[in-house]
Amino acid sequence: MAERYTAAHWGAYRIEGWGDDLRLEPLAEDPAPSRIGRGWVSAARDSRVRIQRPAVRKGWLDGDRGAARNDDAFVELPWDEALDLAAKELQRVREDHGNGAIYGGSYGWSSAGRFHHAQSQMRRFMNQIGGYVAARDTYSHAAGEVILPHITGMSNKDIEEGMTSWPLIARHCTMFLAFGGVSGRTAQIAAGGTSSHEVDDWMARAAAGGMQTVCISPLRSDLANLPNARWLPVRPGSDVALMLALIHELVSSDRHDRRFLDRFTSGWAQFRAYVMGESDGQPKSAEWAAPFCDLSADRIRGLADELSQNRVMVSVNWGLQRADHGEQTVWAGLALAAVLGQIGQPGTGFGFGYGSTTPPGRPKRFISWPSVPQGRNPVTDFIPVARISDMLLNPGATYNYNGEARRYPDIRLVYWVGGNPFHHHQDLLRLEQAWQRPETVIVHDHSWTSTARRADIVFPVTSPLERDDIMINRRDPSLIYMSQAFPPMGEARDDHDIFAGLAGRFGVAETFTEGRSEMGWLRWLWDGCQQVAQEEGFDLPDFDSFRQAGRFQVPNEDASRILFDRFVADPDENPLATESGRLTLFNQRIAEMSMPDCPGHPSWHEPVEWTFAADEGQLHLLSQQPATRLHSQLDNGSEAAASKIAGREVARLHPSTATAMGLHEGQIVLLHNARGGCLAGLKLDDQMRADCVVLPTGAWADLQQTSKGRICVHGNPNVLTIDKGTSALSQGNISHTTLVRVSPWEGPLPQVRVLDAPSFVARTGIEEER
Ligand SMILES: Nc1nc2c(c(=O)[nH]1)N[C@H]1C(S)=C(S)[C@@H](COP(=O)(O)OP(=O)(O)OC[C@H]3O[C@@H](n4cnc5c(=O)[nH]c(N)nc54)[C@H](O)[C@@H]3O)O[C@H]1N2
Ligand SMILES: Nc1nc2c(c(=O)[nH]1)N[C@H]1C(S)=C(S)[C@@H](COP(=O)(O)OP(=O)(O)OC[C@H]3O[C@@H](n4cnc5c(=O)[nH]c(N)nc54)[C@H](O)[C@@H]3O)O[C@H]1N2
Ligand SMILES: [Mo]
């Protein structure tokens, strides 16, 4: 009998048993299977909150133009009628306003299979009917994505895939400087799936070999408990000050690598003048940085001493740049590594995102497998992904992005698949206002997420366990045939079939499907894989054998990399694609953009909110990635549910802070600020800064009117976060920059409703003119 496997962004699994006895077993060779997978089957089978049939929002049918979109009942419709409605609405908007009035930005992680990738399917469809306004960059690392090409000449993707491999770090690095830590919590994930989780293992091996690790983070738990590990509990938002002070110390004591700076960087003179205070009168000394970082000047000087005596990897996690002026943590981190002069050598230098997901540093060969062709988007307009509320609230308004003065489009229809903006965006109450603006919102999801509940037309999709697919992630050496584990819930259809149905209504069914069914597309993808494999020097089995076996392991999979090695070996022969061919420590193009929040060299800026300038009682909110799920995915599953307190997400406080506020473990608290509030269950953690509160992101937002106003009764931190760009350079989100207060919740505890379906009403006849 055939082996059955499946895969998700959190891992790959063998499917065991059938029906109610079905289990997902992690792959035997995975050294640290993710706990997230334990909640997968229960979430997928959760009939309370799975979308069973196509549904249309009541108020939309009544012509409310979005007024009741944030809290409404639904009318269920047969597929054909719902598809007719959606097609008619798309057609109306195209005719009246053009395709530039359709937002298909549709950001989100959706699922790991290559064929049923929701956004790929949507883009293919939209491109065939005239296009859509797209989103640029990611929530993960927009600031990095925009600044890295300027300063390194490489895209974020090339940096991520070129990062120095773990075995070289384990062998050569003696001090791993981990800004934001290196966390097994986040290393549970790999975009597109993973057959193994190895980051904690690599860190342990390196530590056993004598490598020291310094966890520079408000939370000790951002680094596993390793021998030789140290914790520098830095004030959130102050890392750039620390980096500049370390550079200042190294330069003042003449322990910077002049040869490296001269030969491999441009703009050192300007940057040096800033660090030494020659250009602005303020030396960025340890004394200057100490109060910002809440570390003593001696401690900063001591660290600079140690750096000068070690073989150092400067590692910056992604979270550091999801913060106000997030570009600076990447640029100053690179500058610190340049001053140490060990870039391009085995195991040392600079890294961006070690541990933020599993693949960075993975010593494996990367192979570019084929994907579903999306075609070309005839609409060239886009927004930086996190400017969604700004766009909807201010059509026609101007803004800056990467040196361009741009204008927000006037969006009439929003089409969202495979993402959950009412989880991922900042300042959700503001998003609720913005979300009322479009005339129509269409969403595909398998579950009644906070976003699906705010759509006018909702199409139920299959979950990945209900369909066949292929995991072909170029950063993973396993190819996995994903077998259907159980039949689709209710009337759910695949995203592909939904778009094929719409394509038929636009007369482009053949162009969209190319006459292929799901299985036809999987075979087509596999044919493409076979060609790629041949070019790579190995053979893949035929499709049916692969399907029967369930997996294929790429031969000769091991490969090690050193970031910037070719450049450092010969910078004249292999210049970087920057304006100077060197790493830019002063960048003319950025300087010419004349942005006060991102000048021409790495620089210190106070964040809009931080504890250095806080009022009594304000705490810094760390809304880190959740340990029990992928963002909001599987929040309804058993693993996330078991971690909650009274059904609420858990917030962590230092015991001394809790005591001072008269709070105790297990209690329900209200986190609040001027933007909003949410409930959470309290846990104590003495391995964190006392001026912080941790509330992981991803609890399904459940906004209800209470005695304290409209709050999230379930614990989604994005009712508290700030909806502002990192800077005019990249306009990334700043979810890690937020101050809040914590108070006991008094009075009755509102019921969590978001884990049940919304209410339905009987149809009263659909408006004639629609
Ligand atoms: N406060 C705070 N906010 C954050 C962050 C933070 O650190 N703090 N992190 C940010 C980051 S880095 C990211 S990447 C974003 C993540 O934000 P998202 O990617 O939007 O979050 P997910 O919960 O993964 O949403 C994926 C959605 O796709 C749906 N889905 C799954 N499979 C399918 C499918 O086959 N078809 C369709 N149509 N839908 C499917 C899921 O049900 C889910 O609703 O959040 C950002 N928001
Ligand atoms: N389990 C799980 N893993 C995930 C995900 C998930 O949803 N669940 N999502 C994946 C995705 S899409 C992404 S983009 C990555 C994100 O990966 P990261 O960005 O690395 O993860 P975060 O949890 O946002 O942040 C890590 C830590 O940074 C620290 N930090 C925050 N602000 C500061 C600061 O100002 N200074 C310092 N020094 N430290 C600070 C916080 O203590 C936080 O715990 O995670 C991926 N991994
Ligand atoms: Mo992300």
mmCIF file of N, CA and C and ligand atoms in Angstrom, residues 9-10 106-112 116-119 138-141 318-319 321-322 416-426 443-452 459-464 467 493-495 498-499 621-626 629-634 695-698 700 716-719 721 733-736 738, ligand 1:
data_model
loop_
_atom_site.group_PDB
_atom_site.id
_atom_site.type_symbol
_atom_site.label_atom_id
_atom_site.label_comp_id
_atom_site.label_asym_id
_atom_site.label_seq_id
_atom_site.Cartn_x
_atom_site.Cartn_y
_atom_site.Cartn_z
ATOM 1 N N HIS A 9 3.654 24.428 6.748
ATOM 2 C CA HIS A 9 4.800 25.302 7.026
ATOM 3 C C HIS A 9 5.521 24.881 8.307
ATOM 4 N N TRP A 10 4.861 24.112 9.167
ATOM 5 C CA TRP A 10 5.480 23.722 10.444
ATOM 6 C C TRP A 10 6.050 22.302 10.412
ATOM 7 N N SER A 106 -3.860 40.793 -0.823
ATOM 8 C CA SER A 106 -4.116 39.448 -0.307
ATOM 9 C C SER A 106 -2.936 38.800 0.402
ATOM 10 N N TYR A 107 -2.247 39.557 1.268
ATOM 11 C CA TYR A 107 -1.069 39.001 1.928
ATOM 12 C C TYR A 107 -1.433 37.874 2.892
ATOM 13 N N GLY A 108 -0.581 36.907 3.006
ATOM 14 C CA GLY A 108 -0.781 35.879 4.016
ATOM 15 C C GLY A 108 -0.069 34.589 3.675
ATOM 16 N N TRP A 109 0.025 33.724 4.672
ATOM 17 C CA TRP A 109 0.837 32.519 4.557
ATOM 18 C C TRP A 109 0.105 31.340 3.939
ATOM 19 N N SER A 110 -1.181 31.376 3.888
ATOM 20 C CA SER A 110 -2.005 30.260 3.384
ATOM 21 C C SER A 110 -1.347 28.903 3.660
ATOM 22 N N SER A 111 -1.239 28.013 2.667
ATOM 23 C CA SER A 111 -0.761 26.667 2.977
ATOM 24 C C SER A 111 0.520 26.353 2.221
ATOM 25 N N ALA A 112 1.110 25.199 2.521
ATOM 26 C CA ALA A 112 2.467 24.919 2.064
ATOM 27 C C ALA A 112 2.543 24.226 0.702
ATOM 28 N N HIS A 116 -1.843 24.211 -4.593
ATOM 29 C CA HIS A 116 -2.972 24.890 -3.954
ATOM 30 C C HIS A 116 -2.493 26.101 -3.165
ATOM 31 N N HIS A 117 -1.586 26.864 -3.735
ATOM 32 C CA HIS A 117 -1.149 28.088 -3.063
ATOM 33 C C HIS A 117 -2.157 29.174 -3.429
ATOM 34 N N ALA A 118 -2.923 29.611 -2.429
ATOM 35 C CA ALA A 118 -4.098 30.439 -2.701
ATOM 36 C C ALA A 118 -3.737 31.698 -3.498
ATOM 37 N N GLN A 119 -2.680 32.410 -3.066
ATOM 38 C CA GLN A 119 -2.361 33.667 -3.756
ATOM 39 C C GLN A 119 -1.926 33.423 -5.201
ATOM 40 N N THR A 138 6.826 42.192 2.534
ATOM 41 C CA THR A 138 6.120 41.305 3.470
ATOM 42 C C THR A 138 5.947 41.962 4.836
ATOM 43 N N TYR A 139 5.070 41.362 5.651
ATOM 44 C CA TYR A 139 4.997 41.755 7.063
ATOM 45 C C TYR A 139 6.242 41.277 7.811
ATOM 46 N N SER A 140 6.857 40.218 7.324
ATOM 47 C CA SER A 140 7.990 39.612 8.036
ATOM 48 C C SER A 140 9.192 40.545 8.089
ATOM 49 N N HIS A 141 9.577 41.081 6.911
ATOM 50 C CA HIS A 141 10.846 41.806 6.871
ATOM 51 C C HIS A 141 10.897 42.868 5.779
ATOM 52 N N TRP A 318 14.587 38.903 12.585
ATOM 53 C CA TRP A 318 13.667 39.708 11.769
ATOM 54 C C TRP A 318 12.838 40.648 12.628
ATOM 55 N N GLY A 319 12.501 40.195 13.851
ATOM 56 C CA GLY A 319 11.606 40.992 14.691
ATOM 57 C C GLY A 319 12.150 42.389 14.961
ATOM 58 N N GLN A 321 13.475 44.468 13.064
ATOM 59 C CA GLN A 321 13.130 45.499 12.068
ATOM 60 C C GLN A 321 11.614 45.619 11.873
ATOM 61 N N ARG A 322 10.814 44.823 12.592
ATOM 62 C CA ARG A 322 9.371 45.116 12.612
ATOM 63 C C ARG A 322 9.143 46.087 13.764
ATOM 64 N N TRP A 416 -9.496 38.751 -1.040
ATOM 65 C CA TRP A 416 -8.461 38.230 -0.147
ATOM 66 C C TRP A 416 -8.513 36.712 -0.060
ATOM 67 N N VAL A 417 -7.389 36.077 -0.318
ATOM 68 C CA VAL A 417 -7.303 34.617 -0.167
ATOM 69 C C VAL A 417 -6.021 34.253 0.582
ATOM 70 N N GLY A 418 -6.102 33.302 1.489
ATOM 71 C CA GLY A 418 -4.900 32.771 2.123
ATOM 72 C C GLY A 418 -4.219 33.704 3.099
ATOM 73 N N GLY A 419 -4.946 34.672 3.638
ATOM 74 C CA GLY A 419 -4.345 35.565 4.632
ATOM 75 C C GLY A 419 -5.411 36.059 5.589
ATOM 76 N N ASN A 420 -4.994 36.658 6.664
ATOM 77 C CA ASN A 420 -5.925 37.077 7.696
ATOM 78 C C ASN A 420 -5.535 38.466 8.222
ATOM 79 N N PRO A 421 -5.891 39.517 7.452
ATOM 80 C CA PRO A 421 -5.496 40.868 7.881
ATOM 81 C C PRO A 421 -6.052 41.240 9.259
ATOM 82 N N PHE A 422 -7.203 40.663 9.649
ATOM 83 C CA PHE A 422 -7.707 40.967 10.992
ATOM 84 C C PHE A 422 -6.984 40.151 12.061
ATOM 85 N N HIS A 423 -5.963 39.439 11.673
ATOM 86 C CA HIS A 423 -4.942 39.029 12.620
ATOM 87 C C HIS A 423 -3.685 39.863 12.415
ATOM 88 N N HIS A 424 -3.264 40.020 11.167
ATOM 89 C CA HIS A 424 -1.865 40.438 10.979
ATOM 90 C C HIS A 424 -1.617 41.938 10.962
ATOM 91 N N HIS A 425 -2.642 42.736 10.730
ATOM 92 C CA HIS A 425 -2.385 44.162 10.598
ATOM 93 C C HIS A 425 -2.405 44.874 11.959
ATOM 94 N N GLN A 426 -1.716 46.027 11.997
ATOM 95 C CA GLN A 426 -1.616 46.782 13.246
ATOM 96 C C GLN A 426 -2.826 47.704 13.393
ATOM 97 N N VAL A 443 -13.714 36.953 0.151
ATOM 98 C CA VAL A 443 -12.686 36.194 0.875
ATOM 99 C C VAL A 443 -12.881 34.703 0.627
ATOM 100 N N HIS A 444 -11.754 33.996 0.439
ATOM 101 C CA HIS A 444 -11.784 32.525 0.515
ATOM 102 C C HIS A 444 -11.068 32.126 1.789
ATOM 103 N N ASP A 445 -11.641 31.267 2.580
ATOM 104 C CA ASP A 445 -10.914 30.652 3.702
ATOM 105 C C ASP A 445 -11.618 29.351 4.040
ATOM 106 N N HIS A 446 -10.923 28.499 4.812
ATOM 107 C CA HIS A 446 -11.612 27.280 5.230
ATOM 108 C C HIS A 446 -12.356 27.495 6.542
ATOM 109 N N SER A 447 -12.034 28.589 7.248
ATOM 110 C CA SER A 447 -12.620 28.789 8.574
ATOM 111 C C SER A 447 -13.138 30.215 8.700
ATOM 112 N N TRP A 448 -14.060 30.381 9.636
ATOM 113 C CA TRP A 448 -14.647 31.703 9.886
ATOM 114 C C TRP A 448 -13.672 32.549 10.695
ATOM 115 N N THR A 449 -12.576 32.940 10.076
ATOM 116 C CA THR A 449 -11.604 33.806 10.746
ATOM 117 C C THR A 449 -12.218 35.195 10.917
ATOM 118 N N SER A 450 -11.509 36.044 11.637
ATOM 119 C CA SER A 450 -11.988 37.411 11.838
ATOM 120 C C SER A 450 -12.121 38.137 10.501
ATOM 121 N N THR A 451 -11.334 37.743 9.508
ATOM 122 C CA THR A 451 -11.439 38.373 8.197
ATOM 123 C C THR A 451 -12.619 37.818 7.412
ATOM 124 N N ALA A 452 -12.791 36.495 7.428
ATOM 125 C CA ALA A 452 -13.915 35.901 6.693
ATOM 126 C C ALA A 452 -15.238 36.482 7.191
ATOM 127 N N PHE A 459 -16.211 32.317 0.262
ATOM 128 C CA PHE A 459 -16.166 31.004 -0.358
ATOM 129 C C PHE A 459 -15.411 30.030 0.545
ATOM 130 N N PRO A 460 -16.033 28.871 0.859
ATOM 131 C CA PRO A 460 -15.357 27.889 1.721
ATOM 132 C C PRO A 460 -14.335 27.084 0.935
ATOM 133 N N VAL A 461 -13.083 27.049 1.423
ATOM 134 C CA VAL A 461 -12.072 26.240 0.729
ATOM 135 C C VAL A 461 -11.705 25.016 1.551
ATOM 136 N N THR A 462 -11.170 24.049 0.849
ATOM 137 C CA THR A 462 -10.641 22.854 1.490
ATOM 138 C C THR A 462 -9.437 23.221 2.343
ATOM 139 N N SER A 463 -9.227 22.477 3.402
ATOM 140 C CA SER A 463 -7.964 22.622 4.140
ATOM 141 C C SER A 463 -6.939 21.725 3.444
ATOM 142 N N PRO A 464 -5.650 21.946 3.700
ATOM 143 C CA PRO A 464 -4.621 21.150 3.007
ATOM 144 C C PRO A 464 -4.772 19.642 3.264
ATOM 145 N N ARG A 467 -6.980 17.554 0.362
ATOM 146 C CA ARG A 467 -6.680 17.568 -1.072
ATOM 147 C C ARG A 467 -5.268 17.034 -1.300
ATOM 148 N N ARG A 493 -14.555 23.811 -1.586
ATOM 149 C CA ARG A 493 -13.861 23.532 -2.850
ATOM 150 C C ARG A 493 -12.446 24.082 -2.780
ATOM 151 N N ASP A 494 -11.592 23.587 -3.676
ATOM 152 C CA ASP A 494 -10.217 24.109 -3.748
ATOM 153 C C ASP A 494 -10.236 25.531 -4.319
ATOM 154 N N ASP A 495 -9.257 26.365 -3.885
ATOM 155 C CA ASP A 495 -9.162 27.725 -4.444
ATOM 156 C C ASP A 495 -9.143 27.666 -5.972
ATOM 157 N N ILE A 498 -12.560 27.266 -7.420
ATOM 158 C CA ILE A 498 -13.368 28.480 -7.272
ATOM 159 C C ILE A 498 -12.989 29.476 -8.367
ATOM 160 N N PHE A 499 -11.686 29.664 -8.560
ATOM 161 C CA PHE A 499 -11.261 30.605 -9.604
ATOM 162 C C PHE A 499 -11.598 30.073 -10.996
ATOM 163 N N LEU A 621 5.072 46.353 24.920
ATOM 164 C CA LEU A 621 4.402 45.130 24.465
ATOM 165 C C LEU A 621 5.271 44.396 23.445
ATOM 166 N N LEU A 622 5.598 43.135 23.759
ATOM 167 C CA LEU A 622 6.292 42.272 22.796
ATOM 168 C C LEU A 622 5.257 41.293 22.252
ATOM 169 N N SER A 623 4.781 41.547 21.034
ATOM 170 C CA SER A 623 3.776 40.634 20.456
ATOM 171 C C SER A 623 4.499 39.686 19.519
ATOM 172 N N GLN A 624 5.226 38.770 20.142
ATOM 173 C CA GLN A 624 6.072 37.827 19.397
ATOM 174 C C GLN A 624 5.213 36.770 18.696
ATOM 175 N N GLN A 625 5.859 35.948 17.867
ATOM 176 C CA GLN A 625 5.156 34.858 17.183
ATOM 177 C C GLN A 625 4.774 33.795 18.211
ATOM 178 N N PRO A 626 3.600 33.214 18.029
ATOM 179 C CA PRO A 626 3.088 32.259 19.015
ATOM 180 C C PRO A 626 3.774 30.898 18.941
ATOM 181 N N ARG A 629 1.076 27.895 17.371
ATOM 182 C CA ARG A 629 0.391 27.939 16.071
ATOM 183 C C ARG A 629 1.229 28.759 15.099
ATOM 184 N N LEU A 630 0.776 28.812 13.845
ATOM 185 C CA LEU A 630 1.385 29.708 12.857
ATOM 186 C C LEU A 630 0.473 30.921 12.758
ATOM 187 N N HIS A 631 0.917 32.026 13.319
ATOM 188 C CA HIS A 631 0.099 33.242 13.358
ATOM 189 C C HIS A 631 -1.276 32.892 13.921
ATOM 190 N N SER A 632 -2.322 33.081 13.069
ATOM 191 C CA SER A 632 -3.668 32.760 13.550
ATOM 192 C C SER A 632 -4.088 31.352 13.150
ATOM 193 N N GLN A 633 -3.244 30.657 12.396
ATOM 194 C CA GLN A 633 -3.650 29.333 11.915
ATOM 195 C C GLN A 633 -3.602 28.321 13.046
ATOM 196 N N LEU A 634 -4.660 27.534 13.161
ATOM 197 C CA LEU A 634 -4.838 26.491 14.179
ATOM 198 C C LEU A 634 -5.128 27.074 15.565
ATOM 199 N N LEU A 695 2.712 39.318 24.789
ATOM 200 C CA LEU A 695 1.431 38.734 24.364
ATOM 201 C C LEU A 695 1.610 38.276 22.920
ATOM 202 N N PRO A 696 1.775 36.956 22.718
ATOM 203 C CA PRO A 696 2.014 36.466 21.364
ATOM 204 C C PRO A 696 0.864 36.847 20.437
ATOM 205 N N THR A 697 1.178 36.998 19.176
ATOM 206 C CA THR A 697 0.167 37.377 18.205
ATOM 207 C C THR A 697 -0.627 36.141 17.760
ATOM 208 N N GLY A 698 -1.823 36.353 17.221
ATOM 209 C CA GLY A 698 -2.518 35.265 16.532
ATOM 210 C C GLY A 698 -3.829 34.770 17.096
ATOM 211 N N TRP A 700 -7.544 34.705 17.468
ATOM 212 C CA TRP A 700 -8.519 35.277 16.529
ATOM 213 C C TRP A 700 -9.194 36.478 17.164
ATOM 214 N N ASN A 716 -6.005 39.276 21.017
ATOM 215 C CA ASN A 716 -5.172 39.614 19.848
ATOM 216 C C ASN A 716 -4.465 40.951 20.085
ATOM 217 N N PRO A 717 -3.122 40.963 20.069
ATOM 218 C CA PRO A 717 -2.376 42.176 20.421
ATOM 219 C C PRO A 717 -2.498 43.292 19.390
ATOM 220 N N ASN A 718 -2.994 42.983 18.196
ATOM 221 C CA ASN A 718 -3.002 44.030 17.177
ATOM 222 C C ASN A 718 -4.092 45.084 17.366
ATOM 223 N N VAL A 719 -4.925 44.942 18.389
ATOM 224 C CA VAL A 719 -5.786 46.081 18.733
ATOM 225 C C VAL A 719 -4.965 47.163 19.429
ATOM 226 N N THR A 721 -1.356 47.674 18.735
ATOM 227 C CA THR A 721 -0.142 48.066 18.008
ATOM 228 C C THR A 721 -0.384 49.301 17.140
ATOM 229 N N ASN A 733 5.813 47.345 8.646
ATOM 230 C CA ASN A 733 5.004 47.451 9.868
ATOM 231 C C ASN A 733 5.906 47.591 11.098
ATOM 232 N N ILE A 734 5.367 48.173 12.170
ATOM 233 C CA ILE A 734 6.168 48.371 13.383
ATOM 234 C C ILE A 734 5.505 47.668 14.574
ATOM 235 N N SER A 735 5.134 46.403 14.362
ATOM 236 C CA SER A 735 4.349 45.712 15.396
ATOM 237 C C SER A 735 5.074 45.570 16.735
ATOM 238 N N HIS A 736 6.410 45.612 16.741
ATOM 239 C CA HIS A 736 7.113 45.451 18.025
ATOM 240 C C HIS A 736 7.302 46.770 18.791
ATOM 241 N N THR A 738 5.363 49.292 20.786
ATOM 242 C CA THR A 738 4.049 49.628 21.367
ATOM 243 C C THR A 738 4.130 49.685 22.886
HETATM 244 N N1 LIG B 1 1.505 42.146 16.516
HETATM 245 C C1 LIG B 1 2.096 41.436 15.554
HETATM 246 N N2 LIG B 1 1.493 41.298 14.360
HETATM 247 C C2 LIG B 1 2.086 40.588 13.389
HETATM 248 C C3 LIG B 1 3.352 39.993 13.592
HETATM 249 C C4 LIG B 1 3.983 40.172 14.859
HETATM 250 O O1 LIG B 1 5.114 39.701 15.103
HETATM 251 N N3 LIG B 1 3.316 40.877 15.816
HETATM 252 N N4 LIG B 1 3.947 39.285 12.593
HETATM 253 C C5 LIG B 1 3.587 39.637 11.229
HETATM 254 C C6 LIG B 1 4.100 38.637 10.296
HETATM 255 S S1 LIG B 1 5.784 38.437 10.300
HETATM 256 C C7 LIG B 1 3.312 37.947 9.444
HETATM 257 S S2 LIG B 1 4.056 36.948 8.282
HETATM 258 C C8 LIG B 1 1.848 38.092 9.447
HETATM 259 C C9 LIG B 1 1.108 36.772 9.196
HETATM 260 O O2 LIG B 1 -0.212 37.014 8.861
HETATM 261 P P1 LIG B 1 -1.052 35.973 8.001
HETATM 262 O O3 LIG B 1 -0.191 35.252 7.026
HETATM 263 O O4 LIG B 1 -2.229 36.690 7.459
HETATM 264 O O5 LIG B 1 -1.507 34.954 9.130
HETATM 265 P P2 LIG B 1 -2.056 33.461 9.023
HETATM 266 O O6 LIG B 1 -2.771 33.211 10.295
HETATM 267 O O7 LIG B 1 -0.968 32.533 8.661
HETATM 268 O O8 LIG B 1 -3.145 33.577 7.864
HETATM 269 C C10 LIG B 1 -3.275 32.665 6.838
HETATM 270 C C11 LIG B 1 -4.751 32.495 6.500
HETATM 271 O O9 LIG B 1 -4.855 31.636 5.364
HETATM 272 C C12 LIG B 1 -5.894 30.682 5.582
HETATM 273 N N5 LIG B 1 -5.615 29.514 4.740
HETATM 274 C C13 LIG B 1 -4.849 28.437 5.007
HETATM 275 N N6 LIG B 1 -4.828 27.603 3.957
HETATM 276 C C14 LIG B 1 -5.592 28.167 2.998
HETATM 277 C C15 LIG B 1 -5.949 27.776 1.661
HETATM 278 O O10 LIG B 1 -5.548 26.742 1.130
HETATM 279 N N7 LIG B 1 -6.736 28.634 0.958
HETATM 280 C C16 LIG B 1 -7.206 29.799 1.481
HETATM 281 N N8 LIG B 1 -7.979 30.562 0.715
HETATM 282 N N9 LIG B 1 -6.896 30.172 2.756
HETATM 283 C C17 LIG B 1 -6.100 29.365 3.479
HETATM 284 C C18 LIG B 1 -5.842 30.430 7.066
HETATM 285 O O11 LIG B 1 -7.055 29.865 7.513
HETATM 286 C C19 LIG B 1 -5.571 31.837 7.610
HETATM 287 O O12 LIG B 1 -6.766 32.545 7.808
HETATM 288 O O13 LIG B 1 1.428 38.640 10.711
HETATM 289 C C20 LIG B 1 2.081 39.860 11.009
HETATM 290 N N10 LIG B 1 1.467 40.453 12.182
#
